[in-house]
Coordinates of N, CA and C in Angstrom, one line a residue:
X1 N 17.7 17.6 25.4 CA 19.0 16.8 26.0 C 19.3 15.6 26.5
X2 N 19.0 14.3 26.7 CA 19.5 13.1 27.2 C 21.2 12.5 27.4
X3 N 21.3 12.2 28.3 CA 22.7 11.9 29.0 C 22.5 10.3 29.7
X4 N 22.5 9.4 28.7 CA 22.4 7.8 29.7 C 23.7 7.2 30.0
X5 N 23.9 6.8 30.9 CA 25.0 6.1 31.8 C 24.6 4.1 32.2
X6 N 25.0 4.1 31.9 CA 25.6 1.9 31.8 C 26.6 1.5 33.2
X7 N 26.4 1.3 34.2 CA 27.3 0.9 35.1 C 27.3 -0.8 35.5
X8 N 28.5 -1.5 35.6 CA 28.7 -2.5 35.7 C 29.9 -3.5 36.3
X9 N 29.5 -4.1 36.5 CA 30.9 -4.7 37.7 C 30.9 -6.3 37.2
X10 N 31.8 -6.5 36.5 CA 32.3 -8.4 35.9 C 31.5 -8.7 37.1
X11 N 32.4 -8.3 38.6 CA 32.2 -9.9 39.5 C 30.7 -9.7 40.7
X12 N 29.8 -8.6 40.4 CA 29.1 -8.1 40.9 C 27.8 -7.7 40.3
X13 N 26.9 -8.6 39.6 CA 26.3 -7.7 37.7 C 25.0 -7.3 39.6
X14 N 24.5 -7.0 40.4 CA 23.9 -7.3 41.4 C 24.2 -4.9 41.9
X15 N 25.5 -5.2 42.1 CA 25.8 -3.6 41.7 C 25.3 -3.2 40.3
X16 N 25.0 -2.7 39.7 CA 25.4 -3.1 37.9 C 23.5 -1.7 38.4
X17 N 23.1 -0.5 36.9 CA 23.3 0.2 37.6 C 22.2 1.5 35.9
X18 N 22.0 2.2 35.4 CA 21.8 2.7 34.3 C 20.9 3.6 35.4
X19 N 21.2 4.8 34.9 CA 20.9 6.3 35.3 C 20.4 7.5 34.3
X20 N 19.6 7.6 32.8 CA 19.7 8.6 32.8 C 19.3 10.4 32.6
X21 N 19.3 10.8 32.4 CA 19.2 12.6 32.7 C 18.4 13.0 31.3
X22 N 18.1 14.2 31.5 CA 17.0 14.3 30.3 C 16.3 16.1 30.3
X23 N 16.7 17.1 28.9 CA 16.7 18.1 29.8 C 15.0 18.2 28.2
X24 N 14.4 19.4 28.2 CA 13.8 20.0 27.4 C 13.5 21.3 27.9
X25 N 14.2 22.0 26.7 CA 13.9 24.3 27.4 C 13.0 24.4 26.2
X26 N 11.9 25.3 26.2 CA 10.0 25.6 25.6 C 10.6 27.4 25.1
X27 N 11.4 27.7 24.7 CA 11.0 29.5 25.1 C 10.0 29.8 23.5
X28 N 10.1 30.5 24.1 CA 9.1 31.7 22.9 C 8.4 32.8 23.7
X29 N 8.8 33.9 22.2 CA 7.8 35.7 23.2 C 8.5 35.4 24.8
X30 N 7.9 35.9 25.8 CA 8.5 36.1 27.4 C 8.3 34.5 28.3
X31 N 7.4 33.6 27.3 CA 7.9 31.9 28.4 C 9.3 31.2 27.5
X32 N 10.0 31.1 28.6 CA 10.9 30.1 28.8 C 10.5 29.4 30.1
X33 N 10.3 27.9 29.3 CA 10.1 26.8 30.9 C 11.7 25.5 30.4
X34 N 11.7 25.0 31.3 CA 13.4 23.3 30.7 C 12.4 22.7 32.4
X35 N 11.9 21.6 31.5 CA 11.5 20.4 32.3 C 12.4 19.7 32.7
X36 N 13.8 19.0 33.2 CA 15.0 18.0 34.3 C 14.8 17.0 34.4
X37 N 14.1 15.8 34.1 CA 14.7 15.0 34.8 C 15.5 13.8 35.2
X38 N 15.8 13.4 36.1 CA 16.9 12.3 36.6 C 16.4 11.1 37.4
X39 N 16.1 10.5 36.2 CA 16.7 7.8 36.4 C 17.6 8.0 37.5
X40 N 17.5 6.9 37.6 CA 17.9 5.6 38.1 C 17.7 4.0 38.3
X41 N 18.4 3.5 37.5 CA 17.3 2.1 37.9 C 18.8 1.3 38.3
X42 N 18.0 0.1 39.5 CA 19.1 -0.4 40.4 C 18.4 -2.0 40.6
X43 N 18.9 -2.8 41.4 CA 18.6 -4.2 41.3 C 18.8 -4.5 42.7
X44 N 18.6 -5.6 43.1 CA 18.7 -7.0 44.6 C 18.5 -7.3 43.4
X45 N 18.8 -9.0 44.8 CA 18.0 -10.4 44.4 C 17.0 -10.9 43.9
X46 N 16.2 -9.8 44.7 CA 14.4 -10.1 44.8 C 13.6 -8.6 44.2
X47 N 14.4 -8.2 44.0 CA 13.7 -6.8 43.2 C 14.4 -5.1 42.3
X48 N 13.6 -4.5 41.5 CA 14.0 -3.7 41.0 C 14.1 -2.5 41.9
X49 N 15.2 -1.8 41.4 CA 13.7 -0.5 42.4 C 14.1 0.8 40.9
X50 N 13.7 2.4 41.3 CA 13.8 3.2 40.1 C 12.8 3.8 41.4
X51 N 14.6 5.4 41.4 CA 13.4 6.3 42.3 C 14.0 7.8 40.9
X52 N 13.2 9.0 41.5 CA 14.3 9.5 40.2 C 13.5 11.4 40.8
X53 N 13.6 12.4 39.7 CA 13.5 13.3 40.4 C 12.5 14.6 38.6
X54 N 11.8 15.3 38.6 CA 11.4 16.0 37.9 C 11.5 16.6 38.0
X55 N 11.7 18.1 37.7 CA 12.2 19.5 38.0 C 11.5 20.2 36.1
X56 N 11.5 20.9 36.8 CA 10.3 22.7 36.3 C 10.5 22.9 36.3
X57 N 11.0 24.2 35.7 CA 11.5 25.3 35.8 C 11.0 26.2 34.9
X58 N 11.3 28.2 35.3 CA 9.9 29.2 34.1 C 11.2 29.9 35.0
X59 N 11.2 30.6 33.2 CA 12.7 31.5 33.3 C 13.8 31.3 34.4
X60 N 13.8 29.8 34.5 CA 15.2 29.4 34.9 C 15.3 29.7 36.7
X61 N 14.3 30.1 37.0 CA 13.8 29.3 38.6 C 13.0 28.1 38.9
X62 N 12.3 26.9 39.3 CA 12.0 26.3 40.5 C 11.0 26.7 40.5
X63 N 10.0 25.9 40.1 CA 8.3 25.7 39.3 C 8.1 25.1 40.2
X64 N 8.6 24.1 40.6 CA 8.0 22.7 41.4 C 8.9 21.5 40.7
X65 N 9.6 20.9 41.8 CA 10.2 19.3 42.1 C 9.6 18.2 43.0
X66 N 9.5 18.0 42.4 CA 8.8 16.2 42.4 C 10.0 14.4 42.4
X67 N 9.8 14.1 43.8 CA 10.6 13.3 43.6 C 10.4 11.9 44.0
X68 N 10.6 10.4 43.8 CA 9.5 9.6 44.0 C 10.6 8.4 44.4
X69 N 10.1 6.8 44.8 CA 10.7 6.1 44.6 C 10.3 4.8 44.7
X70 N 10.0 4.2 44.1 CA 8.9 3.2 43.5 C 10.4 1.6 42.9
X71 N 9.7 0.9 43.7 CA 9.8 -0.5 43.9 C 9.2 -1.7 43.2
X72 N 9.8 -2.6 42.8 CA 9.5 -3.6 41.6 C 10.2 -5.0 42.3
X73 N 9.1 -6.3 42.3 CA 9.4 -7.3 42.2 C 9.9 -7.9 41.0
X74 N 11.0 -8.8 41.4 CA 12.1 -9.2 39.8 C 11.1 -10.2 39.6
X75 N 10.2 -11.1 39.7 CA 8.9 -12.3 40.4 C 10.1 -13.1 38.4
X76 N 11.7 -13.6 39.4 CA 11.6 -14.7 38.2 C 12.4 -13.8 36.7
X77 N 12.2 -12.6 36.8 CA 13.6 -11.4 36.3 C 15.2 -12.1 36.6

């Protein structure tokens, strides 16, 4: 499953954002695994900001979770 949301504000372009949520489910016999990701991209005048979460579930129970935050200079973009 994948969902994308794009938010744009007419008078404040730096308030724009992109959100993407993905979920993949694998099941065979006793094996039941799911991976979920959530990412968000925003920006300022000088940087892009990317945040995200990756979750792994085993039989519906949280097995592992990682979160990250990164920033990248716009370099004239």
